[in-house]
C-alpha cells in the first residue's frame, strides 16, 4: 500500500507525522570545518592572568544566519606542589574578534599527596551565531590557580591524543 495514495512522494520528500509528504529543511548542515593542533606542550604555574597557549583558528561564516561551533579536545594534567593539595587550572575558549570569553571550564582535583598529578581528557564545546560574514577568530587560553596546569600535544600510547581546536560552521 502507498502512503497517502502515493501522491506528492518523490526522492526528495519524506512522510511527516501529520500524514503529508514534505521536503526536508535545509538547516543543520556543516558548511566548513577549520582545525588547529597545539604545536608544543603548554605548562604554567602562574595564576596572575589568562595565558595564550599558542592554539588558535579563524573561520569566515558564509551567511549571517550561520552558527559557529568551537570544540577543544585536550589532554590536560594538574599537579600539586609543596603548598597546594588542591591544584586546579582553567581553560578558556576566547573570541578575539569580539574580545570576549566564550567558555571557561576548570579542572580541579583534590589529591592526598601534594606532589601527585592527575591526567585526563577534557572537551569544551561552545556555539554562537556571529550574525556576520566577517572572520571569527578563536584562541585558547589557560591559567593555573594552584599547583601546575599543563596541556599536551603528544600522540602516543601513553597519552592517547593531541590537543585540537575545531571550528565548524553550521548552516541555518
JSON list of C-alpha atoms in Angstrom, two decimals:
[
{"chain": "A", "resi": 1, "resn": "UNK", "atom": "CA", "xyz": [0.00, 0.00, 0.00]},
{"chain": "A", "resi": 2, "resn": "UNK", "atom": "CA", "xyz": [1.19, 3.52, -0.77]},
{"chain": "A", "resi": 3, "resn": "UNK", "atom": "CA", "xyz": [1.23, 6.19, 1.90]},
{"chain": "A", "resi": 4, "resn": "UNK", "atom": "CA", "xyz": [-1.31, 8.92, 1.09]},
{"chain": "A", "resi": 5, "resn": "UNK", "atom": "CA", "xyz": [-2.13, 7.04, -2.12]},
{"chain": "A", "resi": 6, "resn": "UNK", "atom": "CA", "xyz": [1.43, 7.75, -3.32]},
{"chain": "A", "resi": 7, "resn": "UNK", "atom": "CA", "xyz": [0.66, 11.36, -4.22]},
{"chain": "A", "resi": 8, "resn": "UNK", "atom": "CA", "xyz": [3.37, 14.02, -3.88]},
{"chain": "A", "resi": 9, "resn": "UNK", "atom": "CA", "xyz": [6.01, 11.42, -2.96]},
{"chain": "A", "resi": 10, "resn": "UNK", "atom": "CA", "xyz": [9.43, 11.75, -4.54]},
{"chain": "A", "resi": 11, "resn": "UNK", "atom": "CA", "xyz": [13.07, 11.02, -3.79]},
{"chain": "A", "resi": 12, "resn": "UNK", "atom": "CA", "xyz": [13.39, 14.50, -2.25]},
{"chain": "A", "resi": 13, "resn": "UNK", "atom": "CA", "xyz": [10.46, 14.24, 0.23]},
{"chain": "A", "resi": 14, "resn": "UNK", "atom": "CA", "xyz": [9.69, 12.33, 3.39]},
{"chain": "A", "resi": 15, "resn": "UNK", "atom": "CA", "xyz": [6.49, 11.23, 5.16]},
{"chain": "A", "resi": 16, "resn": "UNK", "atom": "CA", "xyz": [5.83, 13.59, 8.07]},
{"chain": "A", "resi": 17, "resn": "UNK", "atom": "CA", "xyz": [3.94, 12.58, 11.23]},
{"chain": "A", "resi": 18, "resn": "UNK", "atom": "CA", "xyz": [0.86, 14.58, 10.23]},
{"chain": "A", "resi": 19, "resn": "UNK", "atom": "CA", "xyz": [0.37, 12.44, 7.12]},
{"chain": "A", "resi": 20, "resn": "UNK", "atom": "CA", "xyz": [1.87, 14.70, 4.43]},
{"chain": "A", "resi": 21, "resn": "UNK", "atom": "CA", "xyz": [4.89, 14.48, 2.16]},
{"chain": "A", "resi": 22, "resn": "UNK", "atom": "CA", "xyz": [7.36, 17.36, 2.68]},
{"chain": "A", "resi": 23, "resn": "UNK", "atom": "CA", "xyz": [10.85, 18.37, 1.64]},
{"chain": "A", "resi": 24, "resn": "UNK", "atom": "CA", "xyz": [13.42, 18.27, 4.46]},
{"chain": "A", "resi": 25, "resn": "UNK", "atom": "CA", "xyz": [14.60, 21.58, 5.90]},
{"chain": "A", "resi": 26, "resn": "UNK", "atom": "CA", "xyz": [17.94, 22.94, 4.74]},
{"chain": "A", "resi": 27, "resn": "UNK", "atom": "CA", "xyz": [19.47, 23.84, 8.09]},
{"chain": "A", "resi": 28, "resn": "UNK", "atom": "CA", "xyz": [21.90, 21.98, 10.28]},
{"chain": "A", "resi": 29, "resn": "UNK", "atom": "CA", "xyz": [24.41, 21.07, 7.59]},
{"chain": "A", "resi": 30, "resn": "UNK", "atom": "CA", "xyz": [28.12, 21.63, 8.09]},
{"chain": "A", "resi": 31, "resn": "UNK", "atom": "CA", "xyz": [29.32, 24.44, 5.85]},
{"chain": "A", "resi": 32, "resn": "UNK", "atom": "CA", "xyz": [33.03, 24.21, 6.66]},
{"chain": "A", "resi": 33, "resn": "UNK", "atom": "CA", "xyz": [35.49, 22.89, 9.21]},
{"chain": "A", "resi": 34, "resn": "UNK", "atom": "CA", "xyz": [38.73, 24.51, 10.35]},
{"chain": "A", "resi": 35, "resn": "UNK", "atom": "CA", "xyz": [41.11, 22.91, 12.83]},
{"chain": "A", "resi": 36, "resn": "UNK", "atom": "CA", "xyz": [44.44, 23.51, 14.52]},
{"chain": "A", "resi": 37, "resn": "UNK", "atom": "CA", "xyz": [46.70, 21.41, 16.75]},
{"chain": "A", "resi": 38, "resn": "UNK", "atom": "CA", "xyz": [48.77, 22.53, 19.71]},
{"chain": "A", "resi": 39, "resn": "UNK", "atom": "CA", "xyz": [52.36, 22.80, 18.46]},
{"chain": "A", "resi": 40, "resn": "UNK", "atom": "CA", "xyz": [54.08, 22.16, 21.79]},
{"chain": "A", "resi": 41, "resn": "UNK", "atom": "CA", "xyz": [53.20, 21.27, 25.37]},
{"chain": "A", "resi": 42, "resn": "UNK", "atom": "CA", "xyz": [51.84, 24.19, 27.39]},
{"chain": "A", "resi": 43, "resn": "UNK", "atom": "CA", "xyz": [52.67, 24.39, 31.08]},
{"chain": "A", "resi": 44, "resn": "UNK", "atom": "CA", "xyz": [52.05, 27.10, 33.67]},
{"chain": "A", "resi": 45, "resn": "UNK", "atom": "CA", "xyz": [52.17, 27.69, 37.39]},
{"chain": "A", "resi": 46, "resn": "UNK", "atom": "CA", "xyz": [51.08, 31.34, 37.05]},
{"chain": "A", "resi": 47, "resn": "UNK", "atom": "CA", "xyz": [47.74, 32.43, 38.46]},
{"chain": "A", "resi": 48, "resn": "UNK", "atom": "CA", "xyz": [48.13, 36.11, 37.56]},
{"chain": "A", "resi": 49, "resn": "UNK", "atom": "CA", "xyz": [46.34, 36.11, 34.20]},
{"chain": "A", "resi": 50, "resn": "UNK", "atom": "CA", "xyz": [44.99, 34.01, 31.37]},
{"chain": "A", "resi": 51, "resn": "UNK", "atom": "CA", "xyz": [47.81, 32.94, 29.09]},
{"chain": "A", "resi": 52, "resn": "UNK", "atom": "CA", "xyz": [47.67, 32.20, 25.39]},
{"chain": "A", "resi": 53, "resn": "UNK", "atom": "CA", "xyz": [48.70, 28.61, 24.72]},
{"chain": "A", "resi": 54, "resn": "UNK", "atom": "CA", "xyz": [49.62, 29.16, 21.03]},
{"chain": "A", "resi": 55, "resn": "UNK", "atom": "CA", "xyz": [46.47, 27.48, 19.73]},
{"chain": "A", "resi": 56, "resn": "UNK", "atom": "CA", "xyz": [44.09, 29.49, 17.55]},
{"chain": "A", "resi": 57, "resn": "UNK", "atom": "CA", "xyz": [41.97, 29.27, 14.42]},
{"chain": "A", "resi": 58, "resn": "UNK", "atom": "CA", "xyz": [39.76, 31.51, 12.29]},
{"chain": "A", "resi": 59, "resn": "UNK", "atom": "CA", "xyz": [36.63, 30.77, 10.30]},
{"chain": "A", "resi": 60, "resn": "UNK", "atom": "CA", "xyz": [34.63, 33.03, 7.98]},
{"chain": "A", "resi": 61, "resn": "UNK", "atom": "CA", "xyz": [30.88, 32.27, 8.02]},
{"chain": "A", "resi": 62, "resn": "UNK", "atom": "CA", "xyz": [29.22, 32.10, 4.61]},
{"chain": "A", "resi": 63, "resn": "UNK", "atom": "CA", "xyz": [25.96, 33.64, 5.91]},
{"chain": "A", "resi": 64, "resn": "UNK", "atom": "CA", "xyz": [24.89, 35.91, 8.76]},
{"chain": "A", "resi": 65, "resn": "UNK", "atom": "CA", "xyz": [22.46, 33.20, 9.91]},
{"chain": "A", "resi": 66, "resn": "UNK", "atom": "CA", "xyz": [25.21, 30.59, 10.38]},
{"chain": "A", "resi": 67, "resn": "UNK", "atom": "CA", "xyz": [26.28, 29.25, 13.76]},
{"chain": "A", "resi": 68, "resn": "UNK", "atom": "CA", "xyz": [29.85, 28.61, 14.82]},
{"chain": "A", "resi": 69, "resn": "UNK", "atom": "CA", "xyz": [30.66, 25.56, 16.95]},
{"chain": "A", "resi": 70, "resn": "UNK", "atom": "CA", "xyz": [34.04, 25.59, 18.71]},
{"chain": "A", "resi": 71, "resn": "UNK", "atom": "CA", "xyz": [35.34, 22.28, 20.08]},
{"chain": "A", "resi": 72, "resn": "UNK", "atom": "CA", "xyz": [38.52, 21.96, 22.13]},
{"chain": "A", "resi": 73, "resn": "UNK", "atom": "CA", "xyz": [39.72, 18.44, 22.89]},
{"chain": "A", "resi": 74, "resn": "UNK", "atom": "CA", "xyz": [42.74, 18.42, 25.17]},
{"chain": "A", "resi": 75, "resn": "UNK", "atom": "CA", "xyz": [44.88, 16.11, 27.23]},
{"chain": "A", "resi": 76, "resn": "UNK", "atom": "CA", "xyz": [45.38, 18.03, 30.49]},
{"chain": "A", "resi": 77, "resn": "UNK", "atom": "CA", "xyz": [47.32, 17.48, 33.68]},
{"chain": "A", "resi": 78, "resn": "UNK", "atom": "CA", "xyz": [47.04, 19.20, 37.05]},
{"chain": "A", "resi": 79, "resn": "UNK", "atom": "CA", "xyz": [49.74, 18.68, 39.67]},
{"chain": "A", "resi": 80, "resn": "UNK", "atom": "CA", "xyz": [50.16, 19.64, 43.29]},
{"chain": "A", "resi": 81, "resn": "UNK", "atom": "CA", "xyz": [53.16, 21.44, 44.70]},
{"chain": "A", "resi": 82, "resn": "UNK", "atom": "CA", "xyz": [54.64, 21.94, 48.15]},
{"chain": "A", "resi": 83, "resn": "UNK", "atom": "CA", "xyz": [51.87, 24.36, 49.14]},
{"chain": "A", "resi": 84, "resn": "UNK", "atom": "CA", "xyz": [48.84, 23.06, 47.27]},
{"chain": "A", "resi": 85, "resn": "UNK", "atom": "CA", "xyz": [46.96, 19.80, 47.71]},
{"chain": "A", "resi": 86, "resn": "UNK", "atom": "CA", "xyz": [44.06, 21.07, 45.60]},
{"chain": "A", "resi": 87, "resn": "UNK", "atom": "CA", "xyz": [45.61, 22.00, 42.26]},
{"chain": "A", "resi": 88, "resn": "UNK", "atom": "CA", "xyz": [43.39, 23.41, 39.57]},
{"chain": "A", "resi": 89, "resn": "UNK", "atom": "CA", "xyz": [43.56, 25.35, 36.35]},
{"chain": "A", "resi": 90, "resn": "UNK", "atom": "CA", "xyz": [41.12, 26.82, 33.87]},
{"chain": "A", "resi": 91, "resn": "UNK", "atom": "CA", "xyz": [40.79, 26.55, 30.10]},
{"chain": "A", "resi": 92, "resn": "UNK", "atom": "CA", "xyz": [39.14, 29.32, 28.07]},
{"chain": "A", "resi": 93, "resn": "UNK", "atom": "CA", "xyz": [37.69, 29.49, 24.58]},
{"chain": "A", "resi": 94, "resn": "UNK", "atom": "CA", "xyz": [38.39, 33.17, 23.82]},
{"chain": "A", "resi": 95, "resn": "UNK", "atom": "CA", "xyz": [36.77, 35.12, 20.98]},
{"chain": "A", "resi": 96, "resn": "UNK", "atom": "CA", "xyz": [39.46, 37.50, 19.70]},
{"chain": "A", "resi": 97, "resn": "UNK", "atom": "CA", "xyz": [37.04, 39.02, 17.18]},
{"chain": "A", "resi": 98, "resn": "UNK", "atom": "CA", "xyz": [34.77, 40.36, 19.93]},
{"chain": "A", "resi": 99, "resn": "UNK", "atom": "CA", "xyz": [37.34, 40.25, 22.77]},
{"chain": "A", "resi": 100, "resn": "UNK", "atom": "CA", "xyz": [35.15, 38.10, 25.00]},
{"chain": "A", "resi": 101, "resn": "UNK", "atom": "CA", "xyz": [35.39, 34.77, 26.79]},
{"chain": "A", "resi": 102, "resn": "UNK", "atom": "CA", "xyz": [33.01, 32.29, 25.14]},
{"chain": "A", "resi": 103, "resn": "UNK", "atom": "CA", "xyz": [33.54, 29.49, 27.66]},
{"chain": "A", "resi": 104, "resn": "UNK", "atom": "CA", "xyz": [35.58, 28.89, 30.82]},
{"chain": "A", "resi": 105, "resn": "UNK", "atom": "CA", "xyz": [36.00, 25.40, 32.26]},
{"chain": "A", "resi": 106, "resn": "UNK", "atom": "CA", "xyz": [38.02, 24.50, 35.33]},
{"chain": "A", "resi": 107, "resn": "UNK", "atom": "CA", "xyz": [39.98, 21.32, 36.03]},
{"chain": "A", "resi": 108, "resn": "UNK", "atom": "CA", "xyz": [40.24, 20.65, 39.75]},
{"chain": "A", "resi": 109, "resn": "UNK", "atom": "CA", "xyz": [41.42, 17.65, 41.74]},
{"chain": "A", "resi": 110, "resn": "UNK", "atom": "CA", "xyz": [41.79, 17.16, 45.45]},
{"chain": "A", "resi": 111, "resn": "UNK", "atom": "CA", "xyz": [44.80, 14.91, 45.95]},
{"chain": "A", "resi": 112, "resn": "UNK", "atom": "CA", "xyz": [46.15, 13.29, 49.12]},
{"chain": "A", "resi": 113, "resn": "UNK", "atom": "CA", "xyz": [49.77, 13.86, 48.14]},
{"chain": "A", "resi": 114, "resn": "UNK", "atom": "CA", "xyz": [50.69, 17.41, 47.19]},
{"chain": "A", "resi": 115, "resn": "UNK", "atom": "CA", "xyz": [53.24, 16.13, 44.65]},
{"chain": "A", "resi": 116, "resn": "UNK", "atom": "CA", "xyz": [50.73, 13.92, 42.84]},
{"chain": "A", "resi": 117, "resn": "UNK", "atom": "CA", "xyz": [49.29, 14.62, 39.38]},
{"chain": "A", "resi": 118, "resn": "UNK", "atom": "CA", "xyz": [46.06, 13.84, 37.56]},
{"chain": "A", "resi": 119, "resn": "UNK", "atom": "CA", "xyz": [45.93, 13.48, 33.78]},
{"chain": "A", "resi": 120, "resn": "UNK", "atom": "CA", "xyz": [42.85, 13.14, 31.64]},
{"chain": "A", "resi": 121, "resn": "UNK", "atom": "CA", "xyz": [40.94, 14.31, 28.58]},
{"chain": "A", "resi": 122, "resn": "UNK", "atom": "CA", "xyz": [38.85, 17.48, 28.65]},
{"chain": "A", "resi": 123, "resn": "UNK", "atom": "CA", "xyz": [36.45, 18.52, 25.91]},
{"chain": "A", "resi": 124, "resn": "UNK", "atom": "CA", "xyz": [34.98, 22.01, 25.72]},
{"chain": "A", "resi": 125, "resn": "UNK", "atom": "CA", "xyz": [32.22, 22.93, 23.26]},
{"chain": "A", "resi": 126, "resn": "UNK", "atom": "CA", "xyz": [30.54, 26.27, 22.64]},
{"chain": "A", "resi": 127, "resn": "UNK", "atom": "CA", "xyz": [28.35, 27.57, 19.82]},
{"chain": "A", "resi": 128, "resn": "UNK", "atom": "CA", "xyz": [27.08, 31.01, 18.89]},
{"chain": "A", "resi": 129, "resn": "UNK", "atom": "CA", "xyz": [25.77, 32.95, 15.94]},
{"chain": "A", "resi": 130, "resn": "UNK", "atom": "CA", "xyz": [28.10, 35.81, 15.00]},
{"chain": "A", "resi": 131, "resn": "UNK", "atom": "CA", "xyz": [25.41, 37.45, 12.78]},
{"chain": "A", "resi": 132, "resn": "UNK", "atom": "CA", "xyz": [28.23, 38.41, 10.46]},
{"chain": "A", "resi": 133, "resn": "UNK", "atom": "CA", "xyz": [30.20, 37.11, 7.49]},
{"chain": "A", "resi": 134, "resn": "UNK", "atom": "CA", "xyz": [33.41, 38.54, 8.94]},
{"chain": "A", "resi": 135, "resn": "UNK", "atom": "CA", "xyz": [36.16, 36.18, 10.06]},
{"chain": "A", "resi": 136, "resn": "UNK", "atom": "CA", "xyz": [35.69, 34.78, 13.57]},
{"chain": "A", "resi": 137, "resn": "UNK", "atom": "CA", "xyz": [38.99, 34.22, 15.38]},
{"chain": "A", "resi": 138, "resn": "UNK", "atom": "CA", "xyz": [39.22, 31.98, 18.42]},
{"chain": "A", "resi": 139, "resn": "UNK", "atom": "CA", "xyz": [42.20, 31.31, 20.65]},
{"chain": "A", "resi": 140, "resn": "UNK", "atom": "CA", "xyz": [42.64, 29.03, 23.62]},
{"chain": "A", "resi": 141, "resn": "UNK", "atom": "CA", "xyz": [43.88, 30.38, 26.92]},
{"chain": "A", "resi": 142, "resn": "UNK", "atom": "CA", "xyz": [44.66, 28.80, 30.29]},
{"chain": "A", "resi": 143, "resn": "UNK", "atom": "CA", "xyz": [45.61, 29.73, 33.80]},
{"chain": "A", "resi": 144, "resn": "UNK", "atom": "CA", "xyz": [46.65, 27.93, 36.96]},
{"chain": "A", "resi": 145, "resn": "UNK", "atom": "CA", "xyz": [45.05, 28.81, 40.26]},
{"chain": "A", "resi": 146, "resn": "UNK", "atom": "CA", "xyz": [47.12, 26.37, 42.33]},
{"chain": "A", "resi": 147, "resn": "UNK", "atom": "CA", "xyz": [49.85, 23.83, 41.57]},
{"chain": "A", "resi": 148, "resn": "UNK", "atom": "CA", "xyz": [50.77, 23.29, 37.91]},
{"chain": "A", "resi": 149, "resn": "UNK", "atom": "CA", "xyz": [48.49, 23.05, 34.85]},
{"chain": "A", "resi": 150, "resn": "UNK", "atom": "CA", "xyz": [49.55, 21.50, 31.52]},
{"chain": "A", "resi": 151, "resn": "UNK", "atom": "CA", "xyz": [48.07, 20.78, 28.08]},
{"chain": "A", "resi": 152, "resn": "UNK", "atom": "CA", "xyz": [49.72, 18.25, 25.73]},
{"chain": "A", "resi": 153, "resn": "UNK", "atom": "CA", "xyz": [50.31, 17.92, 22.02]},
{"chain": "A", "resi": 154, "resn": "UNK", "atom": "CA", "xyz": [51.57, 14.32, 22.22]},
{"chain": "A", "resi": 155, "resn": "UNK", "atom": "CA", "xyz": [50.06, 11.42, 20.33]},
{"chain": "A", "resi": 156, "resn": "UNK", "atom": "CA", "xyz": [51.35, 8.14, 21.71]},
{"chain": "A", "resi": 157, "resn": "UNK", "atom": "CA", "xyz": [50.14, 5.05, 23.51]},
{"chain": "A", "resi": 158, "resn": "UNK", "atom": "CA", "xyz": [50.81, 6.66, 26.89]},
{"chain": "A", "resi": 159, "resn": "UNK", "atom": "CA", "xyz": [48.97, 9.95, 26.29]},
{"chain": "A", "resi": 160, "resn": "UNK", "atom": "CA", "xyz": [46.38, 8.97, 23.71]},
{"chain": "A", "resi": 161, "resn": "UNK", "atom": "CA", "xyz": [45.52, 12.22, 21.99]},
{"chain": "A", "resi": 162, "resn": "UNK", "atom": "CA", "xyz": [46.66, 15.61, 20.77]},
{"chain": "A", "resi": 163, "resn": "UNK", "atom": "CA", "xyz": [45.19, 18.93, 21.89]},
{"chain": "A", "resi": 164, "resn": "UNK", "atom": "CA", "xyz": [42.99, 20.05, 18.98]},
{"chain": "A", "resi": 165, "resn": "UNK", "atom": "CA", "xyz": [40.74, 23.04, 18.28]},
{"chain": "A", "resi": 166, "resn": "UNK", "atom": "CA", "xyz": [37.94, 22.61, 15.74]},
{"chain": "A", "resi": 167, "resn": "UNK", "atom": "CA", "xyz": [35.69, 25.37, 14.37]},
{"chain": "A", "resi": 168, "resn": "UNK", "atom": "CA", "xyz": [32.60, 24.31, 12.43]},
{"chain": "A", "resi": 169, "resn": "UNK", "atom": "CA", "xyz": [30.18, 26.49, 10.52]},
{"chain": "A", "resi": 170, "resn": "UNK", "atom": "CA", "xyz": [26.64, 25.15, 10.90]},
{"chain": "A", "resi": 171, "resn": "UNK", "atom": "CA", "xyz": [24.29, 26.44, 8.22]},
{"chain": "A", "resi": 172, "resn": "UNK", "atom": "CA", "xyz": [20.90, 27.71, 9.34]}
]
